Amino acid sequence: MIFKIIKIKDQVCEDLGIENVPVEFGDIEDDSRLVFKPVPKIIINNKFINDYTESAKCLTHELRHVFQIFYSRIMQDELALLWKEELEKGINYKAEYNDYVFQAIEVDAFAFSQKYLREKLNIVFKYENVGFQNLIDQYTKKYNYVLQC
């Protein structure tokens, strides 16, 4: 499984034009996490070690955050400025779930993951919460230019 995930990681990094970030499975509270210390890496929860689709969703989501950091530092469009603001104030992992997932950087990462996996790997899924899926659909239509795979 890890070899399949590494192959996806390499392709996503190339497609997004970002540095290749190591990925590993580990015992963490979240489904996945992008960490920077002691070294930058993506950790995917061990509960997904045998679940290709969920691992791919986590991986593409976290790699999108790497792209957001890069994009927000060099671009000056609406999204870049919004992402920069959110990234500078820090991600509030302790926030209520809805406050957390409705942050612009999170909505974008969820939208990218869904679009990328559908278009590149033929993995099609919908988010369980219909309202959230509607938000992702609206976001994808509005910001398709930055979601190009």
XYZ file of C-alpha atoms in Angstrom:
149
model
C 0.000 0.000 0.000
C 2.726 2.494 0.915
C 4.241 2.132 -2.554
C 0.912 3.019 -4.196
C 0.606 6.060 -1.920
C 4.158 7.174 -2.709
C 3.380 6.904 -6.420
C 0.321 9.153 -5.964
C 2.390 11.568 -3.866
C 5.056 11.855 -6.520
C 2.443 12.556 -9.209
C 0.545 15.144 -7.152
C 3.759 16.965 -6.271
C 4.715 17.071 -9.935
C 1.240 18.216 -11.011
C 1.145 20.982 -8.388
C 4.758 21.996 -8.952
C 5.658 21.590 -5.296
C 8.543 20.025 -3.449
C 8.192 16.322 -2.789
C 7.186 15.886 0.860
C 7.787 12.576 2.662
C 4.705 10.610 3.733
C 4.277 8.008 6.442
C 1.555 6.278 8.420
C 1.405 6.871 12.154
C -0.646 6.953 15.326
C -2.248 10.409 15.275
C -5.629 11.766 16.395
C -6.531 13.321 13.039
C -7.078 11.477 9.772
C -3.912 13.140 8.491
C -1.618 16.022 9.283
C 1.054 18.116 7.573
C 3.849 18.685 10.073
C 6.964 20.838 9.781
C 9.037 19.851 12.822
C 11.402 18.212 13.229
C 11.213 17.753 9.432
C 8.383 18.471 6.968
C 6.255 15.399 6.307
C 2.716 14.162 5.925
C 1.380 11.663 8.423
C -1.666 9.570 7.566
C -3.504 7.846 10.390
C -2.704 4.141 10.714
C -6.431 3.358 10.555
C -6.146 3.969 6.776
C -3.076 1.827 6.171
C -5.152 -0.715 4.220
C -7.664 1.768 2.782
C -6.340 3.047 -0.539
C -9.147 5.562 -1.159
C -9.039 7.177 2.284
C -5.236 7.283 2.203
C -5.352 8.955 -1.215
C -7.918 11.489 0.044
C -5.731 12.339 3.039
C -2.582 12.594 0.963
C -4.013 14.884 -1.722
C -5.635 17.050 0.955
C -2.356 17.564 2.820
C -0.330 18.132 -0.347
C -2.818 20.824 -1.290
C -1.850 22.636 1.915
C 1.780 22.626 0.741
C 0.611 24.188 -2.532
C -1.446 26.805 -0.642
C 1.618 27.909 1.306
C 3.601 28.318 -1.909
C 0.756 29.997 -3.829
C -0.067 32.438 -1.045
C 3.532 33.655 -0.991
C 3.819 34.472 -4.687
C 0.326 35.360 -5.904
C -1.880 38.335 -5.088
C -5.332 37.168 -6.183
C -8.370 36.831 -3.911
C -7.584 33.274 -2.852
C -3.906 33.897 -2.252
C -4.684 36.800 0.064
C -7.332 34.810 1.937
C -5.061 31.787 2.303
C -2.172 33.978 3.416
C -4.336 35.554 6.107
C -5.515 32.180 7.401
C -2.043 30.659 7.285
C -0.502 33.628 9.110
C -2.984 33.483 11.962
C -2.506 29.741 12.168
C -4.848 26.834 11.762
C -7.076 26.424 14.765
C -7.071 22.660 15.279
C -8.954 23.083 18.552
C -11.846 24.946 16.917
C -15.280 23.446 16.689
C -15.422 21.034 13.759
C -17.588 23.308 11.570
C -15.352 26.323 12.235
C -12.352 24.225 11.262
C -13.649 22.625 8.032
C -15.169 25.857 6.748
C -11.843 27.699 6.757
C -10.948 28.659 3.175
C -7.782 26.567 3.166
C -9.718 23.511 4.312
C -12.562 23.946 1.812
C -9.981 24.295 -0.946
C -8.078 21.192 0.182
C -11.282 19.128 0.318
C -12.343 20.418 -3.123
C -8.923 19.736 -4.636
C -8.795 16.225 -3.222
C -12.189 15.361 -4.665
C -11.451 16.865 -8.089
C -7.913 15.479 -8.384
C -8.837 11.947 -7.411
C -11.816 11.945 -9.774
C -9.891 13.339 -12.749
C -6.524 11.640 -12.304
C -7.258 8.351 -10.552
C -10.932 7.755 -11.302
C -11.722 7.675 -7.580
C -15.162 9.214 -7.283
C -16.671 10.109 -3.925
C -19.052 12.592 -2.367
C -18.797 14.039 1.110
C -21.470 12.585 3.404
C -22.808 15.947 4.523
C -24.960 17.181 1.621
C -24.564 20.839 2.622
C -20.798 20.481 2.702
C -20.795 18.713 -0.664
C -22.879 21.574 -2.097
C -20.301 24.041 -0.764
C -17.496 22.024 -2.391
C -19.404 21.983 -5.698
C -19.922 25.772 -5.585
C -16.280 26.339 -4.668
C -15.110 24.104 -7.508
C -17.170 26.074 -10.028
C -16.031 29.466 -8.742
C -12.322 28.654 -8.306
C -11.806 26.050 -11.011
C -8.810 28.018 -12.345
C -6.808 27.285 -9.226
C -8.037 23.691 -8.948
C -6.597 22.633 -12.311
C -4.950 19.246 -12.065
